[in-house]
mmCIF file of C-alpha atoms in Angstrom:
data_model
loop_
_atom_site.group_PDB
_atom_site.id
_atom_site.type_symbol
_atom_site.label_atom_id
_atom_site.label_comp_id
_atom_site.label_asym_id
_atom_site.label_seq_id
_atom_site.Cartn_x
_atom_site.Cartn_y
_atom_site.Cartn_z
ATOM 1 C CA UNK A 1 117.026 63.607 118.404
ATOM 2 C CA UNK A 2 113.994 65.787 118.709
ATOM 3 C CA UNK A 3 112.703 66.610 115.216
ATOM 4 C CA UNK A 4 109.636 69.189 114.308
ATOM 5 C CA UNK A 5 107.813 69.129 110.901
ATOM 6 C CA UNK A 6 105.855 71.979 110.275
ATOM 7 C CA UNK A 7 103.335 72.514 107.600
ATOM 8 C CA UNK A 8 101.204 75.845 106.389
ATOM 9 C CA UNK A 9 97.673 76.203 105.660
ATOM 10 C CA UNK A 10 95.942 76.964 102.390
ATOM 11 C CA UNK A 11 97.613 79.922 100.794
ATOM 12 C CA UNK A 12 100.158 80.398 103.086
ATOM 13 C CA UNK A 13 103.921 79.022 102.701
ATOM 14 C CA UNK A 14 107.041 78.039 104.581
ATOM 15 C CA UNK A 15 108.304 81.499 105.232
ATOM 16 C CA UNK A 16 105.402 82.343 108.188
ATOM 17 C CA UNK A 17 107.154 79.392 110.182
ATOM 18 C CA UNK A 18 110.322 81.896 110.395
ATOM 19 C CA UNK A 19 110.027 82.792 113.919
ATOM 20 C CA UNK A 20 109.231 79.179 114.919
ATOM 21 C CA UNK A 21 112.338 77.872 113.115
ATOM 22 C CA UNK A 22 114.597 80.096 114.875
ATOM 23 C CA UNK A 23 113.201 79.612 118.484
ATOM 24 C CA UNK A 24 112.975 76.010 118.289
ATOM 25 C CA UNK A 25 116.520 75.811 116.458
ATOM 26 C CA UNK A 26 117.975 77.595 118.902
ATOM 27 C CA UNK A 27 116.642 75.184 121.726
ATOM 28 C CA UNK A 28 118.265 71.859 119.932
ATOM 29 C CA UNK A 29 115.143 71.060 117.883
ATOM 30 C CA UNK A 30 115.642 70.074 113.996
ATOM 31 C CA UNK A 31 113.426 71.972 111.854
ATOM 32 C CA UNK A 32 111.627 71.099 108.922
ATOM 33 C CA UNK A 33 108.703 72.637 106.937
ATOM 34 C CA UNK A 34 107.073 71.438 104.390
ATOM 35 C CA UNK A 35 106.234 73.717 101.413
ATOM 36 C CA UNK A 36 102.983 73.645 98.754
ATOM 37 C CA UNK A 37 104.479 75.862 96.431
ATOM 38 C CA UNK A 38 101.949 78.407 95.724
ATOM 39 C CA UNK A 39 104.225 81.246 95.193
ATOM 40 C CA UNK A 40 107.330 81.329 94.022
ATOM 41 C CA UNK A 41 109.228 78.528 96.315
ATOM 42 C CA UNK A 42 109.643 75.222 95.723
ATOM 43 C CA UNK A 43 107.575 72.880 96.900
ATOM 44 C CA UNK A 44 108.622 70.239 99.796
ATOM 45 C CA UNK A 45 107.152 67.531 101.423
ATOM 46 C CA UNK A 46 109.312 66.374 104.295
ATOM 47 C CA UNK A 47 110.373 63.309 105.667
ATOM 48 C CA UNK A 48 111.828 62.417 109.075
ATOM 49 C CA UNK A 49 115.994 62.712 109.533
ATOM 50 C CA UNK A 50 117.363 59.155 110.607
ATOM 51 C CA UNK A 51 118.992 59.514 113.890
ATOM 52 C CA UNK A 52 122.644 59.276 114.677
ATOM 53 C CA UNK A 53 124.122 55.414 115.232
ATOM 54 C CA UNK A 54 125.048 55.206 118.896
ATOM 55 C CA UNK A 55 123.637 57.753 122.522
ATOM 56 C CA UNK A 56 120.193 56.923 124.429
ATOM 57 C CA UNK A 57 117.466 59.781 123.945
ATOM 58 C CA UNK A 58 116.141 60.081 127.951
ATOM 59 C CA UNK A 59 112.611 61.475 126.852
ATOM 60 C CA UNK A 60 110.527 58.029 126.247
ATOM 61 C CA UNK A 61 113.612 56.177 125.360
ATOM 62 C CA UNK A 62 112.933 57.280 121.366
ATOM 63 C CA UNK A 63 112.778 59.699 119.343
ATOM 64 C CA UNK A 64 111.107 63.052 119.373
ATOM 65 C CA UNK A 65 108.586 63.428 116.640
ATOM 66 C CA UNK A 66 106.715 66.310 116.476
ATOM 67 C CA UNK A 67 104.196 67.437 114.232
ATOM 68 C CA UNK A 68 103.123 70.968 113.848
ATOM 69 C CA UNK A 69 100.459 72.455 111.869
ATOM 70 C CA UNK A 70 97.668 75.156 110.794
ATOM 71 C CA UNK A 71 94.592 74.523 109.426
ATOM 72 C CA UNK A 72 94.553 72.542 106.534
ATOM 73 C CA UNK A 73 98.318 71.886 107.190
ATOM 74 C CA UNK A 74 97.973 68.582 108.597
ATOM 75 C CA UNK A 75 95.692 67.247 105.756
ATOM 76 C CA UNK A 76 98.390 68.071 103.328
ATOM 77 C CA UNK A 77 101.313 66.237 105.384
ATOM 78 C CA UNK A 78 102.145 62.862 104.311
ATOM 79 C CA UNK A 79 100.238 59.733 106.164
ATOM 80 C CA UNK A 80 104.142 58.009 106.763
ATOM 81 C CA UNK A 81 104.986 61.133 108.163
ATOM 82 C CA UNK A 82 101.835 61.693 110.477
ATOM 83 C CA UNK A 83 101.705 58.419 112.010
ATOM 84 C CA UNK A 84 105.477 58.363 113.123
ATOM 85 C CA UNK A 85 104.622 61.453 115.052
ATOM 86 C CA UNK A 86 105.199 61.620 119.381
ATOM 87 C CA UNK A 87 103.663 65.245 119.255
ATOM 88 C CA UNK A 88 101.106 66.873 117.268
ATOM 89 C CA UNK A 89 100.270 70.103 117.738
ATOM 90 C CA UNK A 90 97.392 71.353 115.944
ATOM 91 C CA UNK A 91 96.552 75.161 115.127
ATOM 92 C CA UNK A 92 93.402 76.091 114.016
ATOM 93 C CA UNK A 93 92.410 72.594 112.373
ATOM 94 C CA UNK A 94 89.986 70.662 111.823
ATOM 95 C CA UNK A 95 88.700 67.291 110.540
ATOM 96 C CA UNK A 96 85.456 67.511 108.693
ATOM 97 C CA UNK A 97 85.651 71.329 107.526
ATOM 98 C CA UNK A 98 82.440 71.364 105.402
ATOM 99 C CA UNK A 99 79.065 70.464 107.815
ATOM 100 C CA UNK A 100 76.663 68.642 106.681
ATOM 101 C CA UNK A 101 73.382 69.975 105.721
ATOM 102 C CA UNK A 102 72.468 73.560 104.542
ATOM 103 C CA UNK A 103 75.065 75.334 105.949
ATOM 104 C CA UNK A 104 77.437 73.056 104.426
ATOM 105 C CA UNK A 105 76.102 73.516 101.204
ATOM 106 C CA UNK A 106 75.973 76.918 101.211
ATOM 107 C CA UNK A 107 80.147 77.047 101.969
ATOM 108 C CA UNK A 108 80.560 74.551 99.406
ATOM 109 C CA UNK A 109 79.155 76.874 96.781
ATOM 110 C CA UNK A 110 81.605 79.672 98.365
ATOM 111 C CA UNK A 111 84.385 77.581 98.079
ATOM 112 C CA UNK A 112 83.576 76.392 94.151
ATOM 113 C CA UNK A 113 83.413 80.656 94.045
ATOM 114 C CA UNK A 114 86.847 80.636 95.143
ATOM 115 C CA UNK A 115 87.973 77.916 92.941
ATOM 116 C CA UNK A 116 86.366 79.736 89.851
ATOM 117 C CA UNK A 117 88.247 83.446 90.941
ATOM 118 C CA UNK A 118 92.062 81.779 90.929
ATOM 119 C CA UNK A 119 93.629 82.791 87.541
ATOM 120 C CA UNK A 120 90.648 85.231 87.078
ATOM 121 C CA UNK A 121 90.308 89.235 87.171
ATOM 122 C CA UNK A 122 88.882 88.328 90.392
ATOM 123 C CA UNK A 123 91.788 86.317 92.508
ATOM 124 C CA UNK A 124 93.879 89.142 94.302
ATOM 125 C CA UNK A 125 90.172 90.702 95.674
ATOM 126 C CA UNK A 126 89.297 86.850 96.477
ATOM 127 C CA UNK A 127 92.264 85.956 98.422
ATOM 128 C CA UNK A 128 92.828 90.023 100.661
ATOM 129 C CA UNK A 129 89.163 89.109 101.393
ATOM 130 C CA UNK A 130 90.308 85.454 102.727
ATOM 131 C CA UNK A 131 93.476 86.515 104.602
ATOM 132 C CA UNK A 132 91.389 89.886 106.211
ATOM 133 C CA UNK A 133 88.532 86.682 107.606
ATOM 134 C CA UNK A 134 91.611 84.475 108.833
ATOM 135 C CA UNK A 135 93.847 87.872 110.542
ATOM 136 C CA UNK A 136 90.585 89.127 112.556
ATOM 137 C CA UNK A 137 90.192 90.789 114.917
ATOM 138 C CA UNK A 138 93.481 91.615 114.315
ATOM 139 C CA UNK A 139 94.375 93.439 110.819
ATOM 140 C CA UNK A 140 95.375 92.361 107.518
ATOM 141 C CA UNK A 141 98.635 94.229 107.482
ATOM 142 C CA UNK A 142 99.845 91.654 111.002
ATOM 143 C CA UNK A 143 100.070 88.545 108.663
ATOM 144 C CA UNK A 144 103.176 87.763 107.140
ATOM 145 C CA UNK A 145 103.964 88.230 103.753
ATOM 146 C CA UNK A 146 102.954 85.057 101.703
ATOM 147 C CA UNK A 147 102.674 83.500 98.001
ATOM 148 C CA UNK A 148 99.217 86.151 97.331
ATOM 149 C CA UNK A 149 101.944 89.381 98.208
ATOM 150 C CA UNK A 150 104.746 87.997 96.146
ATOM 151 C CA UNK A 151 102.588 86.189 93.401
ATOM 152 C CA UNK A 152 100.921 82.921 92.511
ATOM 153 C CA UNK A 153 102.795 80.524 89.850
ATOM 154 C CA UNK A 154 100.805 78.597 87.596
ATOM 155 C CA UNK A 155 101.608 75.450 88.988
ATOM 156 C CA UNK A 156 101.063 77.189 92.417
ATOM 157 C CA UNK A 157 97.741 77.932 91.286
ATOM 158 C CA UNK A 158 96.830 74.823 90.378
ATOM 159 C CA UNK A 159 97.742 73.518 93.415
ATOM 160 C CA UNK A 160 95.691 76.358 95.434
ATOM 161 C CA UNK A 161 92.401 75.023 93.292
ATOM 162 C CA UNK A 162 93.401 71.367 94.526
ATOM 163 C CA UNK A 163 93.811 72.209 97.691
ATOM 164 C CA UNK A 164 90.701 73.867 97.986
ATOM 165 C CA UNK A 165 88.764 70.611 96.592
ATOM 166 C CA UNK A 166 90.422 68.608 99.090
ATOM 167 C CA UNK A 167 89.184 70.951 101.750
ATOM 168 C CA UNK A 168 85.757 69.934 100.875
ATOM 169 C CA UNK A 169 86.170 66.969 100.781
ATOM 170 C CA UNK A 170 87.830 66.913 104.019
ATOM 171 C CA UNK A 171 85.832 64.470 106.664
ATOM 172 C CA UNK A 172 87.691 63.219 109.234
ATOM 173 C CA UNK A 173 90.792 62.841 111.295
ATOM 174 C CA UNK A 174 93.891 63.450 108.930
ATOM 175 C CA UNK A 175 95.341 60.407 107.509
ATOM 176 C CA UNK A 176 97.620 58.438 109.533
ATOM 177 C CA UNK A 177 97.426 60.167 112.511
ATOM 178 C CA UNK A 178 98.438 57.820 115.705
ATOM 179 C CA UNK A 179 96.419 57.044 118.769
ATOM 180 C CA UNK A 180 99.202 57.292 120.739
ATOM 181 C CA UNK A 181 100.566 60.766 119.741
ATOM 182 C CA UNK A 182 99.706 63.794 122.247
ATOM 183 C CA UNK A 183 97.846 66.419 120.933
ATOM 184 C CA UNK A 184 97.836 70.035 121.469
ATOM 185 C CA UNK A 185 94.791 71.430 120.064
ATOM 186 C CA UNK A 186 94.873 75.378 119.644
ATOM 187 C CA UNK A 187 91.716 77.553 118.800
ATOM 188 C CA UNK A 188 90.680 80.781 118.505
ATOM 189 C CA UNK A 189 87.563 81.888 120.195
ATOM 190 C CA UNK A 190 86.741 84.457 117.288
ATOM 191 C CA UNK A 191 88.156 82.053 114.136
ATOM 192 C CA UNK A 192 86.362 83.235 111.046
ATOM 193 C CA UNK A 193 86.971 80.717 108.982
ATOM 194 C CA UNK A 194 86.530 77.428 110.764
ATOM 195 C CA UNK A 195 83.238 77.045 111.735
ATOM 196 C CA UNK A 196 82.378 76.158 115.648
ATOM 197 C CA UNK A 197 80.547 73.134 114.699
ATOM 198 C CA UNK A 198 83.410 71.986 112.729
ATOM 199 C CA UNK A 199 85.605 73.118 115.780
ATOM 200 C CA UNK A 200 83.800 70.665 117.731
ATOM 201 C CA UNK A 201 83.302 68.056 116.215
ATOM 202 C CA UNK A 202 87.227 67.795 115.801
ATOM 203 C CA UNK A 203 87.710 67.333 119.501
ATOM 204 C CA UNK A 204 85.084 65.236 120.106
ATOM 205 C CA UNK A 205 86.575 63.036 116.924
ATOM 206 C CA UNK A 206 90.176 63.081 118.222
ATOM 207 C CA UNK A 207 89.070 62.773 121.767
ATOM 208 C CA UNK A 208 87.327 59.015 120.257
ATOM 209 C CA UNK A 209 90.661 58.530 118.216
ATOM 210 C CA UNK A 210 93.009 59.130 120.809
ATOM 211 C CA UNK A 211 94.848 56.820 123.247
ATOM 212 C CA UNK A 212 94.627 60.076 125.606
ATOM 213 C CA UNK A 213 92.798 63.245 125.623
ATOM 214 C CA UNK A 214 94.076 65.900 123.509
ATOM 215 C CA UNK A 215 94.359 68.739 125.442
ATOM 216 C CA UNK A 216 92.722 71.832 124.016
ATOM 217 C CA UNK A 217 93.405 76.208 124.347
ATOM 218 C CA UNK A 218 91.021 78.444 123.334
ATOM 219 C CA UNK A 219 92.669 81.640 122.880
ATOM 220 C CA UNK A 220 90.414 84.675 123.622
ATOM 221 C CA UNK A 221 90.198 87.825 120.816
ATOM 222 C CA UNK A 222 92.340 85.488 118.612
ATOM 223 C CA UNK A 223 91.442 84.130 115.348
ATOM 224 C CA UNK A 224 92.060 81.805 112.648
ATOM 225 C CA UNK A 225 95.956 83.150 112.062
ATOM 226 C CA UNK A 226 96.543 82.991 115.296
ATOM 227 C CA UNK A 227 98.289 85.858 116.095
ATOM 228 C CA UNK A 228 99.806 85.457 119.234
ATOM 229 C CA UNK A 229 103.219 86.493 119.957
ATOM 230 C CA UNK A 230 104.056 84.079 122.415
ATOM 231 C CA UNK A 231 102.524 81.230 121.101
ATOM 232 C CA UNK A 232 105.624 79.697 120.064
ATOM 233 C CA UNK A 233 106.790 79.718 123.086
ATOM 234 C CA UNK A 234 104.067 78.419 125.178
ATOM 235 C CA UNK A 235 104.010 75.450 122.185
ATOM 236 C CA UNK A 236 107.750 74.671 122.899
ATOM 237 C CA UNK A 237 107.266 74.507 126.664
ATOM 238 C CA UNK A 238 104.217 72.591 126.550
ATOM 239 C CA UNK A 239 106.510 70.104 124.459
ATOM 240 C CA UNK A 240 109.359 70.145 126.925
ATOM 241 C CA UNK A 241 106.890 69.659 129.731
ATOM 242 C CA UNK A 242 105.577 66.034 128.481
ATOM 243 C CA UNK A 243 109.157 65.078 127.930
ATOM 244 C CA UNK A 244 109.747 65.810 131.470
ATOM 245 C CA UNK A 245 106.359 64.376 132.230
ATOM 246 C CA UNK A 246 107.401 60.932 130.598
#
C-alpha cells in the first residue's frame, strides 16, 4: 500500500492540497490530509490506514509511508505518525524557526504582534500582509483560497494564536521524525518568511539526524508558497524513483 499524509502550514488548510490529492490518487497513492481547522472545516489529524491481510508490497518489502508537508506542517503532525514515515518530503520547513540572538528577538516581538491582531480590527490587514510575504515574487491573487478568504472560527482562531506560539518555540527537528526516512527538502531561493539562517541550519540538523543525506532543491524566483506548477509532479517521481532505487 503506498499511503501519503499531507499537512498545511500556519493559516492555510486542507483544500490547497487539491491538486496533489488528485495527481497522486490517480497514480494508486492513498491520500490523507490532515486539517487545523482555522476556517470553517473540521479539524483532522490523521493516522496511517492498516494494510490489506494477504499480497507482498515489491518496494522495500513494506509499506509506503510518506509524509508530506509545508512549513510549519510537519511540527503540527503527530510524533506516531512522523516516525512510521518511509518518505518525508519537506516544503519550505524548518526546525528552529526563531534564531537566536537579536534578530530572533526582534521576530519574536513580530510574531507576539501577530498574536495580539487575531480577533482584533487589525487581523484581515495582518494576515493579506502574511500571505502577500509567503506568495512572492509571485502575487497574492496565485494562492489558493484558504480559512483568511472564507473566515476564521473562534475555535479556529484560537488555534491560529497556538500555533503561532508553538512556532516560536519551535527548535529542532520535528518530533518523531526517523533516521531512516528519506528526505526531500524543498526551498525557495527568495522565501520571505523563513529566514536563510533558519534554512540552514535545518539541513545541517537533518543532515546530523539522518541515516542518509536528505537531498535538498532550491527552486530559483520561488518563494515560501511555493508556487510551482509542476512541483507535484517532480515530488511524485522523485518518490517513485527511490522505490525503484530500493
Amino acid at each position: 500500500m503506498k499511503q501519503v499524509i499531507a499537512m498545511h502550514g500556519w493559516s492555510s488548510d486542507s483544500t490547497a492540497w487539491a491538486p496533489w490529492e488528485r495527481h497522486f490518487s490517480h497514480r494508486g497513492w492513498l491520500w490523507q490530509s490532515g486539517e487545523r481547522g482555522y476556517g470553517n472545516r473540521r479539524s483532522c489529524d490523521p493516522n496511517w490506514a492498516e494494510p490489506a491481510s494477504g499480497g507482498t508490497n515489491p518496494c522495500r518489502a513494506m509499506q509506503r509511508r510518506v509524509v508530506i508537508a509545508h512549513s510549519l506542517g510537519p511540527h503540527l503532525l503527530e510524533p506516531s505518525v512522523l516516525n512510521q514515515a518511509t518518505d518525508v518530503v519537506l516544503l519550505a520547513s524548518f526546525g528552529r524557526f526563531v534564531p537566536q540572538g537579536p534578530e530572533g528577538r526582534a521576530l519574536r516581538t513580530g510574531l507576539r504582534g501577530m498574536q495580539n491582531a487575531i480577533g482584533s480590527p487589525g487581523e484581515a490587514k495582518m494576515l493579506r500582509t502574511f500571505l502577500k510575504r509567503a506568495a512572492q515574487p509571485a502575487d497574492l491573487c496565485d494562492l489558493p483560497p484558504g480559512p483568511e478568504q472564507h473566515g476564521l472560527s473562534q475555535r479556529g482562531r484560537d488555534c491560529l494564536k497556538d500555533d503561532l506560539e508553538r512556532l516560536i518555540k519551535t527548535s529542532g527537528l520535528p518530533t518523531g521524525l526517523p533516521k531512516t526516512a528519506r528526505v526531500l527538502v524543498v526551498d525557495g531561493m527568495d522565501d520571505a518568511i523563513v529566514a536563510p539562517a533558519a534554512s540552514r541550519e535545518h539541513l545541517l540538523a537533518l543532515t546530523s539526524h539522518l541515516q542518509d543525506a536528505p537531498e535538498q532543491w532550491q527552486l530559483q524566483d520561488v518563494g515560501h508558497a511555493l508556487l510551482v506548477p509542476d512541483l507535484l509532479v517532480r515530488v511524485q517521481q522523485w518518490l517513485d524513483h527511490n522505490c525503484r532505487a530500493n
